[in-house]
Amino acid sequence: PEQDQKWLFNAFQRGRNVGEIPGTGLGLVIVKRCIELHRGTLEISSQVGSGTTVTIAIPTMAIPFQPSGETTAFNKIWRSTVSSSSAIEP
């Protein structure tokens, strides 16, 4: 539910609509921390009955080979978005 979304990234917090689905409430906390350690971002958008969209963006660095022996760093962002239209109903 929308009112639970503000707590998604707190340890041991779970949405009220999970029913009998097992879990500890640690999964998103661990995933978000790992992404932040890589200087990335995690965004979640969800509505009961409509589905959930999760977007992860992680900066990457490409160092192409230079014939002169020099290296040049280019900052890029790796981004992946996953959507689900099968929502868990309360």
mmCIF file of C-alpha atoms in Angstrom:
data_model
loop_
_atom_site.group_PDB
_atom_site.id
_atom_site.type_symbol
_atom_site.label_atom_id
_atom_site.label_comp_id
_atom_site.label_asym_id
_atom_site.label_seq_id
_atom_site.Cartn_x
_atom_site.Cartn_y
_atom_site.Cartn_z
ATOM 1 C CA PRO A 1 0.000 0.000 0.000
ATOM 2 C CA GLU A 2 1.047 3.580 -0.668
ATOM 3 C CA GLN A 3 1.243 4.467 3.038
ATOM 4 C CA ASP A 4 3.815 1.642 3.534
ATOM 5 C CA GLN A 5 6.177 2.832 0.783
ATOM 6 C CA LYS A 6 7.982 5.335 3.001
ATOM 7 C CA TRP A 7 9.132 2.414 5.185
ATOM 8 C CA LEU A 8 10.284 0.074 2.382
ATOM 9 C CA PHE A 9 13.976 0.683 3.016
ATOM 10 C CA ASN A 10 13.863 0.328 6.821
ATOM 11 C CA ALA A 11 15.091 -2.948 8.310
ATOM 12 C CA PHE A 12 12.409 -5.452 9.316
ATOM 13 C CA GLN A 13 9.552 -3.413 7.788
ATOM 14 C CA ARG A 14 7.148 -5.091 5.373
ATOM 15 C CA GLY A 15 4.047 -3.942 3.593
ATOM 16 C CA ARG A 16 0.714 -4.745 5.213
ATOM 17 C CA ASN A 17 -0.482 -6.491 2.068
ATOM 18 C CA VAL A 18 2.107 -9.307 1.966
ATOM 19 C CA GLY A 19 -0.296 -11.817 3.488
ATOM 20 C CA GLU A 20 1.349 -15.213 4.042
ATOM 21 C CA ILE A 21 4.398 -14.501 1.858
ATOM 22 C CA PRO A 22 7.457 -15.239 4.030
ATOM 23 C CA GLY A 23 10.194 -12.674 4.524
ATOM 24 C CA THR A 24 12.234 -10.745 7.044
ATOM 25 C CA GLY A 25 11.975 -7.216 5.700
ATOM 26 C CA LEU A 26 15.721 -7.089 4.992
ATOM 27 C CA GLY A 27 15.848 -7.671 1.219
ATOM 28 C CA LEU A 28 15.309 -4.112 -0.014
ATOM 29 C CA VAL A 29 17.489 -2.700 2.776
ATOM 30 C CA ILE A 30 20.422 -4.863 1.656
ATOM 31 C CA VAL A 31 19.861 -4.218 -2.055
ATOM 32 C CA LYS A 32 19.597 -0.443 -1.580
ATOM 33 C CA ARG A 33 22.760 -0.334 0.538
ATOM 34 C CA CYS A 34 24.718 -2.330 -2.060
ATOM 35 C CA ILE A 35 23.535 0.019 -4.826
ATOM 36 C CA GLU A 36 24.448 3.090 -2.730
ATOM 37 C CA LEU A 37 27.939 1.662 -2.089
ATOM 38 C CA HIS A 38 28.335 1.700 -5.880
ATOM 39 C CA ARG A 39 27.075 5.318 -5.894
ATOM 40 C CA GLY A 40 23.860 4.286 -7.582
ATOM 41 C CA THR A 41 20.171 4.879 -6.985
ATOM 42 C CA LEU A 42 17.135 2.675 -6.447
ATOM 43 C CA GLU A 43 13.644 3.991 -7.134
ATOM 44 C CA ILE A 44 10.356 2.173 -6.581
ATOM 45 C CA SER A 45 6.942 3.229 -7.815
ATOM 46 C CA SER A 46 3.977 1.058 -6.858
ATOM 47 C CA GLN A 47 0.186 1.128 -6.686
ATOM 48 C CA VAL A 48 -1.990 -1.649 -5.325
ATOM 49 C CA GLY A 49 -3.820 -3.311 -8.195
ATOM 50 C CA SER A 50 -1.618 -1.699 -10.860
ATOM 51 C CA GLY A 51 1.864 -3.097 -10.247
ATOM 52 C CA THR A 52 5.353 -2.015 -9.301
ATOM 53 C CA THR A 53 8.230 -0.440 -11.213
ATOM 54 C CA VAL A 54 11.779 -0.710 -9.860
ATOM 55 C CA THR A 55 14.556 1.371 -11.435
ATOM 56 C CA ILE A 56 18.225 0.838 -10.579
ATOM 57 C CA ALA A 57 20.950 3.174 -11.875
ATOM 58 C CA ILE A 58 24.640 2.492 -11.229
ATOM 59 C CA PRO A 59 27.508 4.641 -12.533
ATOM 60 C CA THR A 60 30.060 2.705 -14.542
ATOM 61 C CA MET A 61 33.492 3.621 -15.747
ATOM 62 C CA ALA A 62 34.866 2.601 -19.113
ATOM 63 C CA ILE A 63 38.602 2.942 -19.666
ATOM 64 C CA PRO A 64 39.313 2.421 -23.361
ATOM 65 C CA PHE A 65 42.773 1.410 -24.534
ATOM 66 C CA GLN A 66 44.869 4.258 -25.943
ATOM 67 C CA PRO A 67 47.761 3.392 -28.299
ATOM 68 C CA SER A 68 49.895 6.044 -26.565
ATOM 69 C CA GLY A 69 49.566 4.180 -23.273
ATOM 70 C CA GLU A 70 47.304 6.829 -21.740
ATOM 71 C CA THR A 71 43.890 5.996 -20.397
ATOM 72 C CA THR A 72 40.806 8.148 -20.492
ATOM 73 C CA ALA A 73 37.896 7.600 -18.120
ATOM 74 C CA PHE A 74 34.330 8.086 -19.290
ATOM 75 C CA ASN A 75 31.471 8.163 -16.817
ATOM 76 C CA LYS A 76 28.385 6.273 -17.898
ATOM 77 C CA ILE A 77 25.239 5.185 -16.106
ATOM 78 C CA TRP A 78 23.926 1.639 -16.254
ATOM 79 C CA ARG A 79 20.145 1.722 -15.826
ATOM 80 C CA SER A 80 17.661 -1.119 -15.586
ATOM 81 C CA THR A 81 13.918 -0.897 -15.037
ATOM 82 C CA VAL A 82 11.669 -3.819 -14.171
ATOM 83 C CA SER A 83 7.883 -3.564 -14.052
ATOM 84 C CA SER A 84 5.308 -6.003 -12.777
ATOM 85 C CA SER A 85 1.598 -5.751 -13.348
ATOM 86 C CA SER A 86 0.782 -8.582 -10.938
ATOM 87 C CA ALA A 87 0.197 -6.783 -7.673
ATOM 88 C CA ILE A 88 -0.350 -8.383 -4.293
ATOM 89 C CA GLU A 89 -3.848 -7.539 -3.138
ATOM 90 C CA PRO A 90 -4.577 -6.761 0.516
#
